[in-house]
Short mmCIF file of C-alpha atoms in Angstrom, two decimals:
data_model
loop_
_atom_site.label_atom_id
_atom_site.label_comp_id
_atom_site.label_asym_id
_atom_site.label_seq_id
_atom_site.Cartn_x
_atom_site.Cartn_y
_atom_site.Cartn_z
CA UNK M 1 151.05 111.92 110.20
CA UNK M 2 148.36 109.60 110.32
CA UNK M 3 149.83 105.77 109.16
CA UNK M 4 146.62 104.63 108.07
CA UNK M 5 145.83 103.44 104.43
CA UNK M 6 143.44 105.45 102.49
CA UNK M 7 139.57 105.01 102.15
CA UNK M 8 138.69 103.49 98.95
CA UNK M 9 135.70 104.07 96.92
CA UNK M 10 134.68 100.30 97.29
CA UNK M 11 135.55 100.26 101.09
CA UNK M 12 133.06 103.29 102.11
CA UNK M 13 130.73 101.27 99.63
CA UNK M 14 131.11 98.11 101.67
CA UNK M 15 131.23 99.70 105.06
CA UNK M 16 128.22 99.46 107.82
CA UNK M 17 126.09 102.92 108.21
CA UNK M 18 128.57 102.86 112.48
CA UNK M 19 131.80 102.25 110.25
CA UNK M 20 130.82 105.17 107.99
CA UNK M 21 129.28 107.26 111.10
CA UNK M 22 133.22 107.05 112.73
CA UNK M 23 134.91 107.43 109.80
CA UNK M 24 133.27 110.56 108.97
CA UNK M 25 133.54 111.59 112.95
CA UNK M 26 137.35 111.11 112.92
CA UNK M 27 137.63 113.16 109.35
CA UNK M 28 138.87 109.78 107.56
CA UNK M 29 136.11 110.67 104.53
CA UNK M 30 133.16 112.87 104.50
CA UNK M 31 129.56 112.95 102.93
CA UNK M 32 130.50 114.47 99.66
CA UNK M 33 133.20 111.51 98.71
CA UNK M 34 130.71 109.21 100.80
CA UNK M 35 127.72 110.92 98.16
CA UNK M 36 129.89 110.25 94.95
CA UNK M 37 130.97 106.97 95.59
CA UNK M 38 127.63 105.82 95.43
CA UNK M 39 126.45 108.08 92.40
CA UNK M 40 129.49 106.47 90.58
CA UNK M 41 128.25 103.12 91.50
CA UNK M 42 124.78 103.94 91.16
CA UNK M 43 125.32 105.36 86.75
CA UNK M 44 127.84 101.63 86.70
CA UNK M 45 125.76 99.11 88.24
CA UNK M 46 122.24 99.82 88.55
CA UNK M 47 121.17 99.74 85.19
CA UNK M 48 121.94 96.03 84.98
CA UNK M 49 120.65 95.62 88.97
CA UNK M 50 117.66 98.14 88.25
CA UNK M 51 117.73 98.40 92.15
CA UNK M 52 116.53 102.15 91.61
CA UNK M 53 113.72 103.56 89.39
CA UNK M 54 114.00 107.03 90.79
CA UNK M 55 117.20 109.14 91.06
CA UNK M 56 118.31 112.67 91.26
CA UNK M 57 122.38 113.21 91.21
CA UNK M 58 122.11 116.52 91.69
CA UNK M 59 119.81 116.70 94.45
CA UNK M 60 122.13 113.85 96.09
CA UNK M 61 125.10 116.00 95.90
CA UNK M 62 122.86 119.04 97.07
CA UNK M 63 122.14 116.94 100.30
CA UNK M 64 125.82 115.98 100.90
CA UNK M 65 127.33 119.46 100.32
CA UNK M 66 124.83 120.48 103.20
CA UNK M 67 125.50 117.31 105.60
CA UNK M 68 129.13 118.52 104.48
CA UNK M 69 128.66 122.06 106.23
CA UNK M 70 127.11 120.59 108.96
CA UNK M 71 130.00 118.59 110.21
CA UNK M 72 132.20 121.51 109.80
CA UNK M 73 129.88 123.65 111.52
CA UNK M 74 129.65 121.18 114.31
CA UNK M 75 125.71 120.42 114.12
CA UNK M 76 125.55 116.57 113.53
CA UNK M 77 122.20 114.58 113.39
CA UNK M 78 122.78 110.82 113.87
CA UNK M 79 122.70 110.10 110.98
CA UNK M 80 124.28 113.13 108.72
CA UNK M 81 126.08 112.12 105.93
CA UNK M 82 124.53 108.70 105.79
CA UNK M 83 123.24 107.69 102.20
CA UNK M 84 119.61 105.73 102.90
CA UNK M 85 117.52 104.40 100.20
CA UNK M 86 113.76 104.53 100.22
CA UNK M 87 111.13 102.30 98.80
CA UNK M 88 108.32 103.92 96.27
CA UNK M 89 105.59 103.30 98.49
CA UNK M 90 107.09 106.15 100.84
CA UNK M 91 106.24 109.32 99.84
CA UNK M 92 109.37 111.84 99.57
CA UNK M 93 107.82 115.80 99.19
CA UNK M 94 108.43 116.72 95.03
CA UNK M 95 108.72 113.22 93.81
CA UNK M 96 106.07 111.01 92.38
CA UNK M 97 104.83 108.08 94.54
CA UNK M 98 103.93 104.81 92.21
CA UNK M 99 104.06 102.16 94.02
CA UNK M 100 105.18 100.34 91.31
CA UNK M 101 101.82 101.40 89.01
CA UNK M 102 102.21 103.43 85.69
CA UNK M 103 99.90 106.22 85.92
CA UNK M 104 101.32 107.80 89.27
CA UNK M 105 103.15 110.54 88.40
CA UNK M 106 101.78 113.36 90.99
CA UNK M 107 104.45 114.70 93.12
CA UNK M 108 103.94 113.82 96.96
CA UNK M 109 103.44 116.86 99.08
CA UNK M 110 104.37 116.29 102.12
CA UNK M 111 107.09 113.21 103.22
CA UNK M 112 106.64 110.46 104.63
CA UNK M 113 106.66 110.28 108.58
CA UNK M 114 109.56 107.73 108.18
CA UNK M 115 111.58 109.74 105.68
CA UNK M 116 110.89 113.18 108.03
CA UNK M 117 112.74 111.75 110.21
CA UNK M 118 115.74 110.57 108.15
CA UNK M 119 115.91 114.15 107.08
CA UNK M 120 115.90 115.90 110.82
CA UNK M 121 118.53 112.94 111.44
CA UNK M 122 120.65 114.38 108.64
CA UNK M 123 120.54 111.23 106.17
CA UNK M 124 120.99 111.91 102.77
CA UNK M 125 118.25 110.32 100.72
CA UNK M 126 119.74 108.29 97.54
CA UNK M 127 116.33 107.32 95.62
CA UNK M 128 113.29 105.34 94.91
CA UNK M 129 113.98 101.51 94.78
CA UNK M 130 111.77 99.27 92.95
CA UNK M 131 109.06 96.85 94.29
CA UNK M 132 106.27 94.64 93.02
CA UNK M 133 103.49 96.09 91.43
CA UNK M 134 101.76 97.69 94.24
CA UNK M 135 103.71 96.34 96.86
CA UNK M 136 101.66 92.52 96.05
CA UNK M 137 104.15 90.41 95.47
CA UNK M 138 107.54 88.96 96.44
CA UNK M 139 109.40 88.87 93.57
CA UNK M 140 110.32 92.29 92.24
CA UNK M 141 109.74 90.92 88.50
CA UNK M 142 107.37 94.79 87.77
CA UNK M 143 106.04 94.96 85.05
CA UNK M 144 106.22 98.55 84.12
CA UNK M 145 109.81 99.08 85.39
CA UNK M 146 111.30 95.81 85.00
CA UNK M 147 112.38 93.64 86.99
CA UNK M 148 115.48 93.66 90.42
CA UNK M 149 118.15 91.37 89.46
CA UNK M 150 119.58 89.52 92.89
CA UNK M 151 123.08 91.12 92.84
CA UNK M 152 124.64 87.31 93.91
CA UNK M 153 123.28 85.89 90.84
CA UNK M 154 121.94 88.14 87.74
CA UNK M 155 118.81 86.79 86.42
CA UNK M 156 117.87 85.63 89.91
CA UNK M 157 115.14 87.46 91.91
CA UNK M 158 115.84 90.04 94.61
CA UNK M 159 113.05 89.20 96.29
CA UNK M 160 109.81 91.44 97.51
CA UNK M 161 108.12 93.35 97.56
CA UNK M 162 110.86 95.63 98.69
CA UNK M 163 113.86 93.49 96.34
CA UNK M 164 115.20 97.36 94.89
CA UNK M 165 115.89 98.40 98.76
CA UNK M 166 117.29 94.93 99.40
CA UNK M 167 119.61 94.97 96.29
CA UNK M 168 120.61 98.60 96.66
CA UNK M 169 122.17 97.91 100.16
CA UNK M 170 123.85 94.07 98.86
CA UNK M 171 125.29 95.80 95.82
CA UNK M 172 126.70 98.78 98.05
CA UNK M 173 124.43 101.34 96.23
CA UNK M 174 123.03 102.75 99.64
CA UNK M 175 124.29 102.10 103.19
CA UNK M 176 120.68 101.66 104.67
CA UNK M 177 117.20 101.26 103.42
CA UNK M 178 113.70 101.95 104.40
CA UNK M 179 110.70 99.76 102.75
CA UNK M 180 107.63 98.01 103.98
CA UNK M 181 106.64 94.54 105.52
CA UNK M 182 103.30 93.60 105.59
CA UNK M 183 103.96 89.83 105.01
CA UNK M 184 107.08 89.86 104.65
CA UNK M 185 108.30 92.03 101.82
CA UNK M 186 111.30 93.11 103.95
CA UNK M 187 112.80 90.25 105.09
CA UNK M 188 112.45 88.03 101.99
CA UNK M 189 114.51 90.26 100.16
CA UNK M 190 117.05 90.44 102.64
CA UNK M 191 116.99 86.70 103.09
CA UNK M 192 117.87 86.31 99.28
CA UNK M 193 120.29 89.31 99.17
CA UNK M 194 122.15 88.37 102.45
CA UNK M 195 121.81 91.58 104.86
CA UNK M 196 119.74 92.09 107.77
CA UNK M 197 116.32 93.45 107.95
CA UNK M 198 114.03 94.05 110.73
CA UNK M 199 110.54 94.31 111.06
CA UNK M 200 109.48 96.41 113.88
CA UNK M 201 106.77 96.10 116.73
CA UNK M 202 103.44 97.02 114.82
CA UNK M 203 103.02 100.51 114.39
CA UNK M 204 106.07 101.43 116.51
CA UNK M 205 107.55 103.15 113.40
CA UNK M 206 104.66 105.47 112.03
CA UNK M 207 103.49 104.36 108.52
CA UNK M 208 101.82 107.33 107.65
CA UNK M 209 103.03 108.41 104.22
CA UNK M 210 103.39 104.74 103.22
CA UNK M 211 100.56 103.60 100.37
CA UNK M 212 98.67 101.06 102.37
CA UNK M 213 98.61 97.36 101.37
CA UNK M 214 96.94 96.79 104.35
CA UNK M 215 96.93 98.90 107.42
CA UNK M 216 96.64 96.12 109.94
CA UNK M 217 99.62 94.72 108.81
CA UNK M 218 101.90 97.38 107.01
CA UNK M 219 105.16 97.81 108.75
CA UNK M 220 107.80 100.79 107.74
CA UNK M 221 111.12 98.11 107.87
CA UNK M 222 114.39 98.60 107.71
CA UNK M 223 117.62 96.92 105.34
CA UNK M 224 120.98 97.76 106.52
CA UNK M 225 124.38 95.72 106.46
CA UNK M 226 124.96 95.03 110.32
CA UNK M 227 122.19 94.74 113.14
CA UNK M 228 124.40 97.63 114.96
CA UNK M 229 122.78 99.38 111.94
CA UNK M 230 119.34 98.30 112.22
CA UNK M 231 119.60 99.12 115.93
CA UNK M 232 120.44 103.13 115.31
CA UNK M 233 117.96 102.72 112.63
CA UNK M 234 115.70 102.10 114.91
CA UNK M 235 115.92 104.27 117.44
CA UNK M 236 116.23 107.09 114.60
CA UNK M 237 112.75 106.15 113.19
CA UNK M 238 110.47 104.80 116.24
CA UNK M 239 108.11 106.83 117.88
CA UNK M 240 104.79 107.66 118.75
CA UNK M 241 102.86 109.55 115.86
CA UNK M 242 99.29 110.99 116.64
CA UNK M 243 98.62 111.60 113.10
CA UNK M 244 98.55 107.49 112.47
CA UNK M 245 95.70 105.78 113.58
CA UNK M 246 97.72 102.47 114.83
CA UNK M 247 100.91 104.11 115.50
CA UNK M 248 102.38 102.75 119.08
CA UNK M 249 102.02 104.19 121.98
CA UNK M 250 104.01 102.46 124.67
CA UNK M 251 102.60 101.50 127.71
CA UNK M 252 106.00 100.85 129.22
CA UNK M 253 109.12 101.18 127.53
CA UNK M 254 111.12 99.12 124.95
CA UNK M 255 112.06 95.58 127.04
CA UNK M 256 115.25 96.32 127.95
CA UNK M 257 118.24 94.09 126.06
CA UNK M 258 119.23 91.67 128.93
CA UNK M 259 118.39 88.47 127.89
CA UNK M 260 121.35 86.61 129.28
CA UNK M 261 123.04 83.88 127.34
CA UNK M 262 122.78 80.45 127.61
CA UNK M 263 119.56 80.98 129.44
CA UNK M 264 117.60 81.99 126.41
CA UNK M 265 114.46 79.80 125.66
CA UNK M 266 114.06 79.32 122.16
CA UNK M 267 111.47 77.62 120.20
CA UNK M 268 111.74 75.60 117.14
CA UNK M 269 109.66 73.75 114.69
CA UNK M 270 109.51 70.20 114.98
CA UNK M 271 109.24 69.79 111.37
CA UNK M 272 110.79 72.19 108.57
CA UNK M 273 109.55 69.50 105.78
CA UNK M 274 106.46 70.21 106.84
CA UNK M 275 106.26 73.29 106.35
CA UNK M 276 107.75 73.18 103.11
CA UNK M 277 111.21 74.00 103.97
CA UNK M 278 113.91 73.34 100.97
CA UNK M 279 116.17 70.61 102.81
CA UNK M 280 119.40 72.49 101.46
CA UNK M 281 117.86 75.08 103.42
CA UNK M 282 116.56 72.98 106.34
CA UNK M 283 120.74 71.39 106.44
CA UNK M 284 121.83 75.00 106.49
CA UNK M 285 119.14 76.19 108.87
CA UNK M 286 120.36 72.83 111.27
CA UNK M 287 124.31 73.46 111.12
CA UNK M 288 123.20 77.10 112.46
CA UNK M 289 121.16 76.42 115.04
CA UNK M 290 124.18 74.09 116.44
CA UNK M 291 126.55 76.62 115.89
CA UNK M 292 124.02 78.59 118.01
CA UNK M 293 124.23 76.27 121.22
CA UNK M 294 124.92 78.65 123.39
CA UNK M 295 123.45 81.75 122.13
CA UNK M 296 119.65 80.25 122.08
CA UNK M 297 119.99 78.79 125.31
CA UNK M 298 117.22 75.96 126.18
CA UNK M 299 116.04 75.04 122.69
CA UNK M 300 112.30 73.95 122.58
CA UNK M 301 109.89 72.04 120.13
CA UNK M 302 106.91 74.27 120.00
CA UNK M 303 103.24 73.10 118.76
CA UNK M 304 102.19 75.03 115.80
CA UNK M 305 99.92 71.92 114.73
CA UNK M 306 96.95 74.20 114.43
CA UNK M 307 98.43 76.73 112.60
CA UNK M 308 98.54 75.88 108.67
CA UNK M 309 101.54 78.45 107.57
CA UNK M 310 99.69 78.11 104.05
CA UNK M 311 96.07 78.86 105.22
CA UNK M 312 97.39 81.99 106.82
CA UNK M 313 99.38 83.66 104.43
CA UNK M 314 96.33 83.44 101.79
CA UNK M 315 94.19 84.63 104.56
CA UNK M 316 96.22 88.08 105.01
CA UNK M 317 96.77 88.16 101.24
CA UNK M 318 92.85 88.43 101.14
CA UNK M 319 93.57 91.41 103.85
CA UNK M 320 95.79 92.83 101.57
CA UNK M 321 94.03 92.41 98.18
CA UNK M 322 90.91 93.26 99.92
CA UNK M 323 92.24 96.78 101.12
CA UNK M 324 93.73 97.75 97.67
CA UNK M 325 90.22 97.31 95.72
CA UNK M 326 90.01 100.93 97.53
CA UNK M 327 93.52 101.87 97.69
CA UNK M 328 93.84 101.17 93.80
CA UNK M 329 90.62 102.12 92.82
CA UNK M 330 91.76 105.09 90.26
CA UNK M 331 94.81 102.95 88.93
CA UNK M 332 92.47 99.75 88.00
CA UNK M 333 90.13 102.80 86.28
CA UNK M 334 93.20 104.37 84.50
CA UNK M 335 92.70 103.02 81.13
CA UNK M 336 95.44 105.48 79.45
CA UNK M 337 97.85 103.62 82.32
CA UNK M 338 96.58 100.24 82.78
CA UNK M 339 98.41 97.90 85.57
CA UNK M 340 98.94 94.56 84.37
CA UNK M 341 96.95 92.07 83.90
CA UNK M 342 98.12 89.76 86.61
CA UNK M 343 97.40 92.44 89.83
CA UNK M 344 94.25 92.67 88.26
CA UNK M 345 93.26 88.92 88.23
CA UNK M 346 94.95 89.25 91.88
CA UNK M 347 92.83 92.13 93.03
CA UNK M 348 89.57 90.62 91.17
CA UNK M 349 89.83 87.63 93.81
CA UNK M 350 89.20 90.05 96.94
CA UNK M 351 86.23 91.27 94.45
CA UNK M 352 84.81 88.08 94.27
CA UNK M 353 85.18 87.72 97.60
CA UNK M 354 81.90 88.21 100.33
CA UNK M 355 82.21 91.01 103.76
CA UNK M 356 81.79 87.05 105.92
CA UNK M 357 85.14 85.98 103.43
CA UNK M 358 86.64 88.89 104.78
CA UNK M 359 85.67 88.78 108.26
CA UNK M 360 87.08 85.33 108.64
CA UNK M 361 90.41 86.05 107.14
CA UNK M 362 90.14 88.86 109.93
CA UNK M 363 90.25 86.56 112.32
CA UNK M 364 93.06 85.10 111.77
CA UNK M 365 94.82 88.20 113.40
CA UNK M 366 93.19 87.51 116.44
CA UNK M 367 94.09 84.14 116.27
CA UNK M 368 97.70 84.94 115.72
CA UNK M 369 97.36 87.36 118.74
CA UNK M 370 96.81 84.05 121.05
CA UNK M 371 99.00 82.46 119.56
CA UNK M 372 101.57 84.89 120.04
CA UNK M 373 100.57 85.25 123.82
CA UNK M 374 100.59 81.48 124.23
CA UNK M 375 104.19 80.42 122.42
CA UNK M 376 105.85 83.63 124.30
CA UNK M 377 104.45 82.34 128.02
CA UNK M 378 106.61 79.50 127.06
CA UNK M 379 109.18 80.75 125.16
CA UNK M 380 111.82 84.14 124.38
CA UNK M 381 112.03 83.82 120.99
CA UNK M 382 111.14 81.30 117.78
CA UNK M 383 114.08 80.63 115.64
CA UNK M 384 113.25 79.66 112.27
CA UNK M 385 114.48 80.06 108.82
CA UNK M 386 113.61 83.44 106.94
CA UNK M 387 112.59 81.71 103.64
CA UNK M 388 111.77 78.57 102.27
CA UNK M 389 114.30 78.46 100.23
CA UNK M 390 116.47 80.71 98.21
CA UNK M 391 116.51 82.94 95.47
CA UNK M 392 114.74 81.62 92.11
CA UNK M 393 115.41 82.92 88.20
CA UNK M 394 113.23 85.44 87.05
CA UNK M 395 110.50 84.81 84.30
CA UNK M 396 109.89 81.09 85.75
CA UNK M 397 107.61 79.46 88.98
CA UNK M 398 107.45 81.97 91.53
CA UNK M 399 106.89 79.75 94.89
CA UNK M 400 103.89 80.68 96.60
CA UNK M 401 105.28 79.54 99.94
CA UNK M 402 108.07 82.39 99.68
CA UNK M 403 105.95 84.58 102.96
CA UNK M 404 104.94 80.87 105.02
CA UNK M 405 107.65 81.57 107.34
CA UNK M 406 107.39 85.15 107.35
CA UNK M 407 103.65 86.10 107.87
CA UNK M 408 103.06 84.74 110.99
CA UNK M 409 105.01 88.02 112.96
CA UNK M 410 103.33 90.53 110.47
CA UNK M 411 99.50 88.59 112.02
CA UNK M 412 100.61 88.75 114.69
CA UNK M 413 102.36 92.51 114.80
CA UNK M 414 105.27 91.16 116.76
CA UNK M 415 109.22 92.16 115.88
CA UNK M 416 111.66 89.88 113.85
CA UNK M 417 114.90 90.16 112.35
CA UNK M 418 116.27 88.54 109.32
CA UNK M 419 120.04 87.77 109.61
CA UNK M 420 122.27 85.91 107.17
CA UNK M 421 122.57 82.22 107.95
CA UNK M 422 124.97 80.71 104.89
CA UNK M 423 125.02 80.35 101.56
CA UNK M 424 123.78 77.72 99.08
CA UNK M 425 125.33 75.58 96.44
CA UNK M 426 123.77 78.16 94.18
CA UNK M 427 126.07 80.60 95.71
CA UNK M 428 122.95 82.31 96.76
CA UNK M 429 122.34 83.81 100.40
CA UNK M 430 119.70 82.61 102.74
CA UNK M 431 118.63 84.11 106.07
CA UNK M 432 117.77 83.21 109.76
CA UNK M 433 114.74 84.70 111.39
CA UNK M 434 114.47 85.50 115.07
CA UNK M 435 110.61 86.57 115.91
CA UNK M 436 109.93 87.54 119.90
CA UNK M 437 106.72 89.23 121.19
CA UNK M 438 105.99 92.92 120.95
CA UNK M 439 107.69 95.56 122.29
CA UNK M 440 110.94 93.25 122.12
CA UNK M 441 112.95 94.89 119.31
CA UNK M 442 115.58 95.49 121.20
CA UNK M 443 116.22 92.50 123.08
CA UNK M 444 115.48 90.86 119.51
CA UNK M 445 117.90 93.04 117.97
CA UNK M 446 120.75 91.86 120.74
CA UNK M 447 120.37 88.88 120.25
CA UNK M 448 120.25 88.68 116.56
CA UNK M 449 123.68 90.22 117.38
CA UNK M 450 125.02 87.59 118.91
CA UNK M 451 124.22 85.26 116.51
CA UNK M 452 125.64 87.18 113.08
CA UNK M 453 128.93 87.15 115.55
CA UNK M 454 128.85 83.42 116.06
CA UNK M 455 127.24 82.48 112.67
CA UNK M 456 129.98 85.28 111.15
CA UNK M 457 127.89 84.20 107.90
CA UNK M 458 128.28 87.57 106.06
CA UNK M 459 128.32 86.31 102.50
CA UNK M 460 131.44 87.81 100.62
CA UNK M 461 130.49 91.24 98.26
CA UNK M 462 128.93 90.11 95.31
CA UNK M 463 130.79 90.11 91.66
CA UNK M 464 128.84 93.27 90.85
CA UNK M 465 129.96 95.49 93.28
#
């Protein structure tokens, strides 16, 4: 007779997507308890979180009975059982798309590449998670669906655009979940929600099925609890797909995880002030990094004089507004729906805009190309904080520096990984970001390992679990 204390509700809520995987494997729980624990949590919490604008508890429990028969039949995908979350940019076949608009009520047809895959894995998909209006924004404040409260600190932004995924996995109302990056609207979430996010290689997880923001930069990302769980997340969802136009073929493989310790090199800015770093952040950021002697190896200033983090961003904002004039075209014409008044007066700037406007800002992803090739001849990885600064109340100043930090890996369509750093006085979470060149997810993805094990900066559950 087995001497080992029972599963609770809250423990399979709080557990990592390779804690629930063995749990289930060794018969400790199973996806139907696993399914109703989070539909319990899901009818208690969310309405005050409003992590989830799309739910259906009976096709939930549908989906566990048959991961349920599955394990007893002894035909196990990698990730059966395993509740994921999905962003409502994704399409999922027989539910509506919006995006975060009003007017999109059409049923998808067909899913998503990404969430065809979560499906043939055997993950049981929990919802649609909120996001900024039309995935512009980095806030989660919507408009037509309110807004994501930050589930450290209600009242506080979740961050965007993908702050419903971000808050869903903090809160312990999913155990994974899938949203978009294209400037970094996966890992400012997680950096204000405390859990790990990674943006992949460009196009090495297929975004076909994802409403574009802008297809140079849209990334499918991925919000999980542990980076063990962004790692089999990873290798679930990557792959080539024909049917998207910049989906990855490799060349050569993924680079191999072997960096070896201590003889890392790592780059850092010379100046976090500078780039408008928060100095609570900036002191946090510091006691990391020397935590992190040994992990990061030879630790490097690196010259990012002529890049203006600022400049940038606006530049691929112009990318993305640009893009959505066409994307959006029948929601800014849907008078019986109208979006708000705000993405309009954001989407009328692209309009205003000329084709040599928009060829310039296109240049800056070259430029971030050669930059990408230059700092990684000289370096393994760049070490930098995720955000800013932290999470901010909702209904006040939204800074517009919140993607600085973050935009220069979506330009550049390299990997990084967002992984909790510390907490501020606030009591509010704040991440670390590890960016390396493409194709190095998985050495990023080791190493980011290494440091949540030294940093051990998990921030404890929230009140509203």
């Amino acid at each position: 007779m087995s001497s080992l204390p029972p599963i609770t509700d809250l423990d399979l809520r709080r557990a990592t997507v390779c804690q629930l995987l063995h749990w289930m494997a060794t018969g400790r729980t199973n996806p139907q308890a696993l399914a109703e624990a989070i539909q319990e949590a899901i009818e208690r919490i969310n309405p005050q979180l409003n992590a989830y604008v799309g739910l259906s508890p009976v096709l939930l429990q549908e989906q566990a009975r048959t991961a349920g028969h599955r394990r007893r039949d002894g035909v196990i995908g990698r990730l059966d059982g395993i509740p994921v979350a999905i962003k409502d940019n994704l399409d999922i076949a027989g539910w509506p798309t919006r995006a975060g608009l009003p007017g999109r009520e059409q049923p998808a047809v067909d899913d998503a590449h990404v969430v065809a895959r979560l499906r043939a894995s055997g993950a049981v998909l929990v919802g649609k998670t909120n996001m900024d209006e039309g995935a512009l924004g980095a806030a989660t404040d919507n408009p037509h669906y309110g807004p994501t409260h930050n589930p450290w600190k209600h009242g506080h932004s979740a961050g965007g655009s993908s702050g419903g995924s971000a808050a869903a996995v903090a809160a312990g109302l999913a155990a994974a979940a899938v949203g978009s990056d294209s400037l970094g609207s996966i890992r400012i979430p997680a950096s204000y929600c405390g859990v790990y996010a990674l943006k992949p290689t460009h196009g090495e997880i297929s975004a076909r099925g994802l409403v574009p923001a802008a297809r140079r930069l849209d990334a499918v990302g991925l919000l999980a609890r542990s980076v063990a769980d962004l790692t089999v997340l990873l290798q679930v969802l990557a792959g080539y797909d024909a049917d998207d136009a910049r989906s990855r073929r490799r060349r050569v493989a993924f680079a191999l995880p072997d960096w070896e310790p201590g003889k890392l090199r790592s780059g850092l800015l010379p100046d976090l002030a500078a780039v408008g770093v928060e100095p609570e952040v900036a002191t946090l950021f510091g006691a990391a990094v020397a935590k992190l002697a040994h992990a990061l190896g030879e630790r490097r200033t690196v010259d990012f004089a002529d890049w203006d983090f600022a400049r940038t961003r606006r530049a691929g904002l112009l990318l993305m507004e640009a893009e959505m004039l066409g994307t959006f075209a029948a929601d800014l014409a849907d008078t019986a729906h109208p979006v708000s008044p705000r993405f309009r007066e954001l989407l009328a700037y692209a309009e205003h805009k000329s084709a040599a406007d928009y060829a310039k800002a296109d240049r800056v992803l070259d430029a971030a190309t050669l930059k990408m090739r230059r700092l990684f001849a000289q370096i393994d990885v760049l070490v930098l904080p995720t955000t800013p600064q932290g999470a901010f109340p909702l209904g006040g100043p939204v800074p517009d520096s919140q993607a600085d930090l973050t935009s220069f890996a979506s330009l550049a369509g390299c990997p990084a990984v967002s992984i909790p750093m510390g907490t501020l006085s606030s009591g509010l979470p704040v991440g670390l970001q590890l960016v390396g060149a493409r194709g190095s997810d998985l050495r990023l993805l080791e190493l980011a390992a290494a440091c949540s094990a030294t940093l051990d900066a998990d921030p404890a559950y929230p009140s509203i679990v």
